[in-house]
């Protein structure tokens, strides 16, 4: 904001009337504050809106909310779908474990038959030696040989079944792996959708982006708002600044970070002094605005300067002030 022209015109007249009197300030300007217009990030009915003009709100505090019922329902549906996919994946794991268990049983069966054959062969050799010594009948040796023949047939059948089961297991494993990849892809998609819904639900909460005073409100509770609609304006009235202009000659007295004195002018000679800090100096000059008075009224080019001031509650936006470098 800039000081009204008529007010500065009066000041100009007073300055001229005072002739060569020494001024107790180097520049003039008006107090400003960082203002933020908070807009809706979602569309729907304004369910709550606890914002009143002149009240203080805190940074990131929730001051209202927009209807989020449909978004919550969509999120619940996604959660249900995710749980069903988890159940399907558990069934696939159970099926794979069952197949692995059958495969292990077949391997154990083959190993057992081989052990039985090995034992029978040793027994056959022992009885063959006894037979040569005439200690046993030929039939006993033949019976062991028949037993070995039966075991070898059982081993062949078990090995064939094991190979067939291996092929079936490999095919089934590939199928299960493909299904699991499909489930993982679906779950990844659901996770992305849930994150999007969480963000949309979060956007239904109306928060203050700064700590400050509410200057204006534009809506009321119960109204239907759309994304981008302005809801309220808030200003940081604790950390204010005065915008002023200095001439080229004054630049040698000013630097960023410099501590200066700031005077709030209440009129009728009433002033209040504050400590200020030069926070910004324009890098470009501009022609002297018609509403700006400088110490050198013949100067055509000036530089904008911002001086940060900590407010005690008495400074107001638009109030006239002076700066002493």
mmCIF file of C-alpha atoms in Angstrom:
data_model
loop_
_atom_site.group_PDB
_atom_site.id
_atom_site.type_symbol
_atom_site.label_atom_id
_atom_site.label_comp_id
_atom_site.label_asym_id
_atom_site.label_seq_id
_atom_site.Cartn_x
_atom_site.Cartn_y
_atom_site.Cartn_z
ATOM 1 C CA UNK A 1 0.000 0.000 0.000
ATOM 2 C CA UNK A 2 1.064 3.584 -0.545
ATOM 3 C CA UNK A 3 0.221 6.717 1.424
ATOM 4 C CA UNK A 4 -2.800 8.591 0.029
ATOM 5 C CA UNK A 5 -1.739 11.498 -2.205
ATOM 6 C CA UNK A 6 -3.712 14.131 -0.379
ATOM 7 C CA UNK A 7 -2.076 13.235 2.943
ATOM 8 C CA UNK A 8 1.411 13.483 1.514
ATOM 9 C CA UNK A 9 0.496 16.737 -0.208
ATOM 10 C CA UNK A 10 -0.331 18.166 3.199
ATOM 11 C CA UNK A 11 2.985 16.878 4.523
ATOM 12 C CA UNK A 12 4.753 18.513 1.616
ATOM 13 C CA UNK A 13 3.151 21.842 2.434
ATOM 14 C CA UNK A 14 4.123 21.513 6.092
ATOM 15 C CA UNK A 15 7.678 20.627 5.135
ATOM 16 C CA UNK A 16 7.918 23.672 2.918
ATOM 17 C CA UNK A 17 6.488 25.904 5.633
ATOM 18 C CA UNK A 18 9.122 24.706 8.041
ATOM 19 C CA UNK A 19 11.817 25.916 5.683
ATOM 20 C CA UNK A 20 15.263 24.560 6.500
ATOM 21 C CA UNK A 21 14.285 22.816 9.776
ATOM 22 C CA UNK A 22 16.200 19.590 10.401
ATOM 23 C CA UNK A 23 14.064 16.475 9.985
ATOM 24 C CA UNK A 24 14.218 13.699 12.560
ATOM 25 C CA UNK A 25 13.685 11.070 9.852
ATOM 26 C CA UNK A 26 15.257 10.168 6.512
ATOM 27 C CA UNK A 27 12.345 8.511 4.688
ATOM 28 C CA UNK A 28 8.625 7.971 4.951
ATOM 29 C CA UNK A 29 6.276 5.178 4.001
ATOM 30 C CA UNK A 30 3.399 3.012 5.112
ATOM 31 C CA UNK A 31 3.270 -0.131 7.216
ATOM 32 C CA UNK A 32 2.466 -3.381 5.439
ATOM 33 C CA UNK A 33 2.171 -7.031 6.363
ATOM 34 C CA UNK A 34 2.433 -10.319 4.533
ATOM 35 C CA UNK A 35 -1.111 -11.130 3.418
ATOM 36 C CA UNK A 36 -2.265 -14.533 2.242
ATOM 37 C CA UNK A 37 -5.589 -15.353 0.627
ATOM 38 C CA UNK A 38 -6.521 -18.918 1.590
ATOM 39 C CA UNK A 39 -8.490 -20.751 -1.112
ATOM 40 C CA UNK A 40 -10.361 -24.050 -1.146
ATOM 41 C CA UNK A 41 -8.328 -27.080 -2.224
ATOM 42 C CA UNK A 42 -11.392 -29.270 -2.655
ATOM 43 C CA UNK A 43 -14.984 -29.060 -3.893
ATOM 44 C CA UNK A 44 -18.033 -29.625 -1.719
ATOM 45 C CA UNK A 45 -20.167 -28.290 1.095
ATOM 46 C CA UNK A 46 -18.391 -26.239 3.756
ATOM 47 C CA UNK A 47 -19.126 -28.424 6.796
ATOM 48 C CA UNK A 48 -17.326 -26.209 9.330
ATOM 49 C CA UNK A 49 -15.716 -22.771 9.224
ATOM 50 C CA UNK A 50 -14.463 -21.343 12.532
ATOM 51 C CA UNK A 51 -12.973 -18.140 11.122
ATOM 52 C CA UNK A 52 -13.948 -14.635 12.230
ATOM 53 C CA UNK A 53 -12.536 -11.330 11.101
ATOM 54 C CA UNK A 54 -10.131 -9.832 13.631
ATOM 55 C CA UNK A 55 -9.309 -13.183 15.250
ATOM 56 C CA UNK A 56 -5.815 -14.654 15.442
ATOM 57 C CA UNK A 57 -5.159 -18.024 13.839
ATOM 58 C CA UNK A 58 -2.084 -20.207 14.283
ATOM 59 C CA UNK A 59 0.141 -21.674 11.599
ATOM 60 C CA UNK A 60 -1.192 -25.004 10.239
ATOM 61 C CA UNK A 61 -4.227 -24.894 12.543
ATOM 62 C CA UNK A 62 -7.432 -26.413 11.138
ATOM 63 C CA UNK A 63 -10.081 -23.697 10.914
ATOM 64 C CA UNK A 64 -12.681 -25.497 8.778
ATOM 65 C CA UNK A 65 -13.482 -28.516 6.650
ATOM 66 C CA UNK A 66 -15.143 -29.418 3.367
ATOM 67 C CA UNK A 67 -17.399 -32.454 2.944
ATOM 68 C CA UNK A 68 -15.251 -35.597 2.484
ATOM 69 C CA UNK A 69 -17.853 -38.403 2.802
ATOM 70 C CA UNK A 70 -17.506 -39.660 -0.778
ATOM 71 C CA UNK A 71 -13.737 -39.660 -0.524
ATOM 72 C CA UNK A 72 -13.888 -41.654 2.720
ATOM 73 C CA UNK A 73 -16.203 -44.210 1.081
ATOM 74 C CA UNK A 74 -13.841 -44.623 -1.860
ATOM 75 C CA UNK A 75 -10.952 -45.127 0.542
ATOM 76 C CA UNK A 76 -12.893 -47.810 2.433
ATOM 77 C CA UNK A 77 -13.680 -49.600 -0.839
ATOM 78 C CA UNK A 78 -9.998 -49.601 -1.749
ATOM 79 C CA UNK A 79 -9.161 -51.013 1.694
ATOM 80 C CA UNK A 80 -11.675 -53.826 1.120
ATOM 81 C CA UNK A 81 -10.144 -54.605 -2.272
ATOM 82 C CA UNK A 82 -6.682 -54.631 -0.736
ATOM 83 C CA UNK A 83 -7.757 -57.085 1.976
ATOM 84 C CA UNK A 84 -9.265 -59.393 -0.684
ATOM 85 C CA UNK A 85 -6.009 -59.332 -2.635
ATOM 86 C CA UNK A 86 -4.122 -60.204 0.549
ATOM 87 C CA UNK A 87 -6.450 -63.183 1.040
ATOM 88 C CA UNK A 88 -5.889 -64.322 -2.559
ATOM 89 C CA UNK A 89 -2.151 -64.060 -2.103
ATOM 90 C CA UNK A 90 -2.358 -66.104 1.118
ATOM 91 C CA UNK A 91 -4.265 -68.831 -0.742
ATOM 92 C CA UNK A 92 -1.576 -68.946 -3.414
ATOM 93 C CA UNK A 93 1.095 -69.260 -0.750
ATOM 94 C CA UNK A 94 -0.843 -72.080 0.923
ATOM 95 C CA UNK A 95 -1.188 -73.902 -2.410
ATOM 96 C CA UNK A 96 2.522 -73.556 -3.093
ATOM 97 C CA UNK A 97 3.409 -74.834 0.379
ATOM 98 C CA UNK A 98 1.097 -77.839 -0.098
ATOM 99 C CA UNK A 99 2.767 -78.663 -3.424
ATOM 100 C CA UNK A 100 6.212 -78.329 -1.868
ATOM 101 C CA UNK A 101 5.108 -80.657 0.927
ATOM 102 C CA UNK A 102 3.952 -83.324 -1.576
ATOM 103 C CA UNK A 103 7.242 -82.993 -3.429
ATOM 104 C CA UNK A 104 9.164 -83.501 -0.200
ATOM 105 C CA UNK A 105 7.116 -86.619 0.610
ATOM 106 C CA UNK A 106 7.952 -88.123 -2.809
ATOM 107 C CA UNK A 107 11.644 -87.387 -2.350
ATOM 108 C CA UNK A 108 11.551 -89.064 1.042
ATOM 109 C CA UNK A 109 9.727 -92.050 -0.448
ATOM 110 C CA UNK A 110 12.368 -92.474 -3.172
ATOM 111 C CA UNK A 111 15.152 -92.214 -0.616
ATOM 112 C CA UNK A 112 13.428 -94.815 1.580
ATOM 113 C CA UNK A 113 13.065 -97.301 -1.298
ATOM 114 C CA UNK A 114 16.707 -96.872 -2.255
ATOM 115 C CA UNK A 115 17.692 -97.574 1.331
ATOM 116 C CA UNK A 116 15.491 -100.692 1.375
ATOM 117 C CA UNK A 117 17.118 -101.902 -1.871
ATOM 118 C CA UNK A 118 20.578 -101.299 -0.438
ATOM 119 C CA UNK A 119 19.665 -103.250 2.716
ATOM 120 C CA UNK A 120 18.169 -106.089 0.661
ATOM 121 C CA UNK A 121 21.247 -106.294 -1.563
ATOM 122 C CA UNK A 122 23.501 -106.651 1.486
ATOM 123 C CA UNK A 123 21.173 -109.334 2.855
ATOM 124 C CA UNK A 124 21.204 -111.109 -0.518
ATOM 125 C CA UNK A 125 25.004 -111.140 -0.543
ATOM 126 C CA UNK A 126 25.104 -112.550 2.981
ATOM 127 C CA UNK A 127 22.603 -115.310 2.147
ATOM 128 C CA UNK A 128 24.466 -116.127 -1.074
ATOM 129 C CA UNK A 129 27.614 -116.788 0.951
ATOM 130 C CA UNK A 130 25.609 -118.925 3.374
ATOM 131 C CA UNK A 131 24.138 -120.789 0.437
ATOM 132 C CA UNK A 132 27.602 -121.580 -0.925
ATOM 133 C CA UNK A 133 28.495 -122.969 2.460
ATOM 134 C CA UNK A 134 25.292 -125.017 2.458
ATOM 135 C CA UNK A 135 23.902 -123.215 5.470
ATOM 136 C CA UNK A 136 20.665 -122.018 3.803
ATOM 137 C CA UNK A 137 18.360 -123.151 1.037
ATOM 138 C CA UNK A 138 18.385 -121.702 -2.472
ATOM 139 C CA UNK A 139 14.816 -120.510 -2.012
ATOM 140 C CA UNK A 140 15.846 -118.000 0.633
ATOM 141 C CA UNK A 141 18.343 -116.418 -1.753
ATOM 142 C CA UNK A 142 15.737 -116.351 -4.524
ATOM 143 C CA UNK A 143 13.144 -114.742 -2.219
ATOM 144 C CA UNK A 144 15.529 -111.879 -1.432
ATOM 145 C CA UNK A 145 16.189 -111.402 -5.141
ATOM 146 C CA UNK A 146 12.456 -111.259 -5.795
ATOM 147 C CA UNK A 147 12.087 -108.702 -3.005
ATOM 148 C CA UNK A 148 14.843 -106.571 -4.556
ATOM 149 C CA UNK A 149 13.087 -106.767 -7.948
ATOM 150 C CA UNK A 150 9.840 -105.532 -6.409
ATOM 151 C CA UNK A 151 11.616 -102.682 -4.652
ATOM 152 C CA UNK A 152 13.363 -101.663 -7.885
ATOM 153 C CA UNK A 153 9.996 -101.497 -9.667
ATOM 154 C CA UNK A 154 8.626 -99.405 -6.810
ATOM 155 C CA UNK A 155 11.675 -97.141 -7.083
ATOM 156 C CA UNK A 156 11.161 -96.705 -10.821
ATOM 157 C CA UNK A 157 7.498 -95.843 -10.289
ATOM 158 C CA UNK A 158 8.331 -93.408 -7.491
ATOM 159 C CA UNK A 159 11.044 -91.742 -9.600
ATOM 160 C CA UNK A 160 8.631 -91.398 -12.520
ATOM 161 C CA UNK A 161 6.071 -89.862 -10.210
ATOM 162 C CA UNK A 162 8.735 -87.532 -8.777
ATOM 163 C CA UNK A 163 9.785 -86.361 -12.260
ATOM 164 C CA UNK A 164 6.170 -85.820 -13.243
ATOM 165 C CA UNK A 165 5.533 -83.971 -10.031
ATOM 166 C CA UNK A 166 8.630 -81.839 -10.647
ATOM 167 C CA UNK A 167 7.316 -80.819 -14.052
ATOM 168 C CA UNK A 168 3.875 -80.112 -12.609
ATOM 169 C CA UNK A 169 5.424 -78.206 -9.728
ATOM 170 C CA UNK A 170 7.525 -76.068 -12.068
ATOM 171 C CA UNK A 171 4.478 -75.249 -14.170
ATOM 172 C CA UNK A 172 2.381 -74.541 -11.113
ATOM 173 C CA UNK A 173 5.133 -72.386 -9.614
ATOM 174 C CA UNK A 174 5.280 -70.318 -12.782
ATOM 175 C CA UNK A 175 1.508 -69.892 -12.673
ATOM 176 C CA UNK A 176 1.545 -68.939 -8.997
ATOM 177 C CA UNK A 177 4.411 -66.496 -9.574
ATOM 178 C CA UNK A 178 2.495 -64.882 -12.442
ATOM 179 C CA UNK A 179 -0.635 -64.570 -10.283
ATOM 180 C CA UNK A 180 1.402 -63.105 -7.422
ATOM 181 C CA UNK A 181 2.959 -60.561 -9.752
ATOM 182 C CA UNK A 182 -0.525 -59.629 -10.885
ATOM 183 C CA UNK A 183 -1.679 -59.264 -7.273
ATOM 184 C CA UNK A 184 1.402 -57.193 -6.419
ATOM 185 C CA UNK A 185 0.692 -54.901 -9.383
ATOM 186 C CA UNK A 186 -2.934 -54.477 -8.272
ATOM 187 C CA UNK A 187 -1.862 -53.757 -4.703
ATOM 188 C CA UNK A 188 0.663 -51.193 -5.936
ATOM 189 C CA UNK A 189 -2.113 -49.522 -7.928
ATOM 190 C CA UNK A 190 -4.392 -49.531 -4.877
ATOM 191 C CA UNK A 191 -1.609 -48.019 -2.745
ATOM 192 C CA UNK A 192 -1.227 -45.172 -5.236
ATOM 193 C CA UNK A 193 -4.992 -44.586 -5.264
ATOM 194 C CA UNK A 194 -5.085 -44.636 -1.457
ATOM 195 C CA UNK A 195 -2.262 -42.073 -1.322
ATOM 196 C CA UNK A 196 -4.177 -39.883 -3.774
ATOM 197 C CA UNK A 197 -7.346 -40.167 -1.681
ATOM 198 C CA UNK A 198 -5.408 -39.406 1.506
ATOM 199 C CA UNK A 199 -4.093 -36.256 -0.152
ATOM 200 C CA UNK A 200 -7.586 -35.296 -1.345
ATOM 201 C CA UNK A 201 -9.038 -35.925 2.127
ATOM 202 C CA UNK A 202 -6.244 -33.850 3.640
ATOM 203 C CA UNK A 203 -7.148 -31.059 1.221
ATOM 204 C CA UNK A 204 -10.689 -30.965 2.629
ATOM 205 C CA UNK A 205 -9.192 -29.630 5.866
ATOM 206 C CA UNK A 206 -8.886 -25.837 5.781
ATOM 207 C CA UNK A 207 -5.657 -24.694 7.439
ATOM 208 C CA UNK A 208 -4.014 -21.354 8.042
ATOM 209 C CA UNK A 209 -0.670 -21.111 6.195
ATOM 210 C CA UNK A 210 0.684 -18.537 8.668
ATOM 211 C CA UNK A 211 0.150 -17.265 12.187
ATOM 212 C CA UNK A 212 -1.708 -13.993 11.910
ATOM 213 C CA UNK A 213 -4.926 -12.035 12.033
ATOM 214 C CA UNK A 214 -7.921 -12.743 9.821
ATOM 215 C CA UNK A 215 -8.574 -9.629 7.741
ATOM 216 C CA UNK A 216 -11.552 -10.767 5.684
ATOM 217 C CA UNK A 217 -13.809 -13.787 5.237
ATOM 218 C CA UNK A 218 -15.534 -14.560 1.955
ATOM 219 C CA UNK A 219 -17.775 -17.555 2.748
ATOM 220 C CA UNK A 220 -20.061 -18.928 5.438
ATOM 221 C CA UNK A 221 -20.577 -22.412 6.816
ATOM 222 C CA UNK A 222 -22.954 -24.488 4.685
ATOM 223 C CA UNK A 223 -22.006 -22.861 1.392
ATOM 224 C CA UNK A 224 -20.885 -24.974 -1.565
ATOM 225 C CA UNK A 225 -17.325 -24.130 -2.516
ATOM 226 C CA UNK A 226 -15.224 -25.216 -5.456
ATOM 227 C CA UNK A 227 -11.482 -25.684 -5.768
ATOM 228 C CA UNK A 228 -9.728 -22.336 -5.902
ATOM 229 C CA UNK A 229 -12.543 -20.320 -4.315
ATOM 230 C CA UNK A 230 -11.158 -17.725 -1.834
ATOM 231 C CA UNK A 231 -12.208 -18.480 1.735
ATOM 232 C CA UNK A 232 -10.461 -15.889 3.890
ATOM 233 C CA UNK A 233 -7.502 -13.517 4.027
ATOM 234 C CA UNK A 234 -4.950 -13.643 6.835
ATOM 235 C CA UNK A 235 -2.028 -11.317 7.536
ATOM 236 C CA UNK A 236 1.092 -11.734 9.654
ATOM 237 C CA UNK A 237 0.532 -8.700 11.878
ATOM 238 C CA UNK A 238 3.293 -9.664 14.289
ATOM 239 C CA UNK A 239 6.090 -9.334 11.757
ATOM 240 C CA UNK A 240 5.337 -6.192 9.777
ATOM 241 C CA UNK A 241 7.461 -3.935 7.612
ATOM 242 C CA UNK A 242 7.429 -0.399 6.353
ATOM 243 C CA UNK A 243 8.021 0.197 2.668
ATOM 244 C CA UNK A 244 9.842 3.423 1.907
ATOM 245 C CA UNK A 245 11.944 4.964 -0.846
ATOM 246 C CA UNK A 246 15.439 6.439 -0.740
ATOM 247 C CA UNK A 247 17.386 8.495 -3.232
ATOM 248 C CA UNK A 248 20.653 7.504 -4.821
ATOM 249 C CA UNK A 249 22.471 9.812 -2.417
ATOM 250 C CA UNK A 250 20.898 8.041 0.583
ATOM 251 C CA UNK A 251 21.941 4.565 -0.605
ATOM 252 C CA UNK A 252 25.375 4.968 0.980
ATOM 253 C CA UNK A 253 23.643 5.110 4.374
ATOM 254 C CA UNK A 254 21.541 1.975 3.868
ATOM 255 C CA UNK A 255 22.437 -1.711 3.758
ATOM 256 C CA UNK A 256 20.559 -4.976 4.276
ATOM 257 C CA UNK A 257 20.642 -6.081 7.913
ATOM 258 C CA UNK A 258 21.146 -2.535 9.176
ATOM 259 C CA UNK A 259 19.379 -1.611 12.414
ATOM 260 C CA UNK A 260 17.283 1.546 12.111
ATOM 261 C CA UNK A 261 14.658 3.488 14.036
ATOM 262 C CA UNK A 262 11.069 3.415 12.886
ATOM 263 C CA UNK A 263 8.421 5.912 13.983
ATOM 264 C CA UNK A 264 4.726 5.152 13.831
ATOM 265 C CA UNK A 265 2.893 8.434 13.239
ATOM 266 C CA UNK A 266 -0.473 8.662 14.987
ATOM 267 C CA UNK A 267 -1.013 12.299 13.984
ATOM 268 C CA UNK A 268 -0.982 15.512 16.020
ATOM 269 C CA UNK A 269 2.692 14.947 16.724
ATOM 270 C CA UNK A 270 2.069 11.633 18.472
ATOM 271 C CA UNK A 271 4.664 9.032 17.558
ATOM 272 C CA UNK A 272 5.863 5.692 18.813
ATOM 273 C CA UNK A 273 9.376 4.409 18.232
ATOM 274 C CA UNK A 274 10.256 0.873 17.157
ATOM 275 C CA UNK A 275 13.461 -0.937 16.328
ATOM 276 C CA UNK A 276 13.625 -2.028 12.726
ATOM 277 C CA UNK A 277 15.952 -3.923 10.397
ATOM 278 C CA UNK A 278 16.485 -3.259 6.700
ATOM 279 C CA UNK A 279 15.379 -6.553 5.126
ATOM 280 C CA UNK A 280 15.383 -5.685 1.423
ATOM 281 C CA UNK A 281 16.661 -3.041 -0.981
ATOM 282 C CA UNK A 282 15.474 -2.976 -4.550
ATOM 283 C CA UNK A 283 18.199 -3.750 -7.083
ATOM 284 C CA UNK A 284 16.602 -1.416 -9.604
ATOM 285 C CA UNK A 285 15.789 2.245 -9.442
ATOM 286 C CA UNK A 286 12.435 3.683 -10.461
ATOM 287 C CA UNK A 287 11.066 7.126 -11.113
ATOM 288 C CA UNK A 288 9.869 8.883 -8.003
ATOM 289 C CA UNK A 289 6.229 7.941 -7.399
ATOM 290 C CA UNK A 290 3.926 10.944 -7.209
ATOM 291 C CA UNK A 291 2.832 9.956 -3.724
ATOM 292 C CA UNK A 292 6.338 9.656 -2.293
ATOM 293 C CA UNK A 293 8.248 12.475 -0.594
ATOM 294 C CA UNK A 294 12.009 12.191 -0.349
ATOM 295 C CA UNK A 295 14.526 14.328 1.457
ATOM 296 C CA UNK A 296 15.738 15.511 -1.944
ATOM 297 C CA UNK A 297 12.592 16.439 -3.826
ATOM 298 C CA UNK A 298 14.592 17.101 -6.984
ATOM 299 C CA UNK A 299 15.566 13.420 -7.243
ATOM 300 C CA UNK A 300 14.027 11.668 -10.193
ATOM 301 C CA UNK A 301 15.106 8.108 -9.328
ATOM 302 C CA UNK A 302 14.576 6.299 -6.038
ATOM 303 C CA UNK A 303 15.055 2.775 -4.623
ATOM 304 C CA UNK A 304 12.399 0.881 -2.717
ATOM 305 C CA UNK A 305 13.418 -0.334 0.746
ATOM 306 C CA UNK A 306 11.676 -2.646 3.208
ATOM 307 C CA UNK A 307 12.315 -2.329 6.934
ATOM 308 C CA UNK A 308 11.126 -5.223 9.108
ATOM 309 C CA UNK A 309 9.430 -4.280 12.385
ATOM 310 C CA UNK A 310 8.228 -6.451 15.250
ATOM 311 C CA UNK A 311 4.703 -5.291 16.046
ATOM 312 C CA UNK A 312 3.439 -4.855 19.581
ATOM 313 C CA UNK A 313 -0.170 -4.882 18.473
ATOM 314 C CA UNK A 314 -0.469 -1.143 17.925
ATOM 315 C CA UNK A 315 0.887 -1.067 14.374
ATOM 316 C CA UNK A 316 -1.808 -1.286 11.722
ATOM 317 C CA UNK A 317 -1.650 -1.995 8.007
ATOM 318 C CA UNK A 318 -1.621 1.256 6.054
ATOM 319 C CA UNK A 319 -0.459 3.385 8.976
ATOM 320 C CA UNK A 320 1.931 6.206 8.077
ATOM 321 C CA UNK A 321 5.511 5.884 9.373
ATOM 322 C CA UNK A 322 8.987 7.310 9.187
ATOM 323 C CA UNK A 323 12.464 5.761 9.122
ATOM 324 C CA UNK A 324 15.702 7.140 10.567
ATOM 325 C CA UNK A 325 18.840 5.518 9.132
#
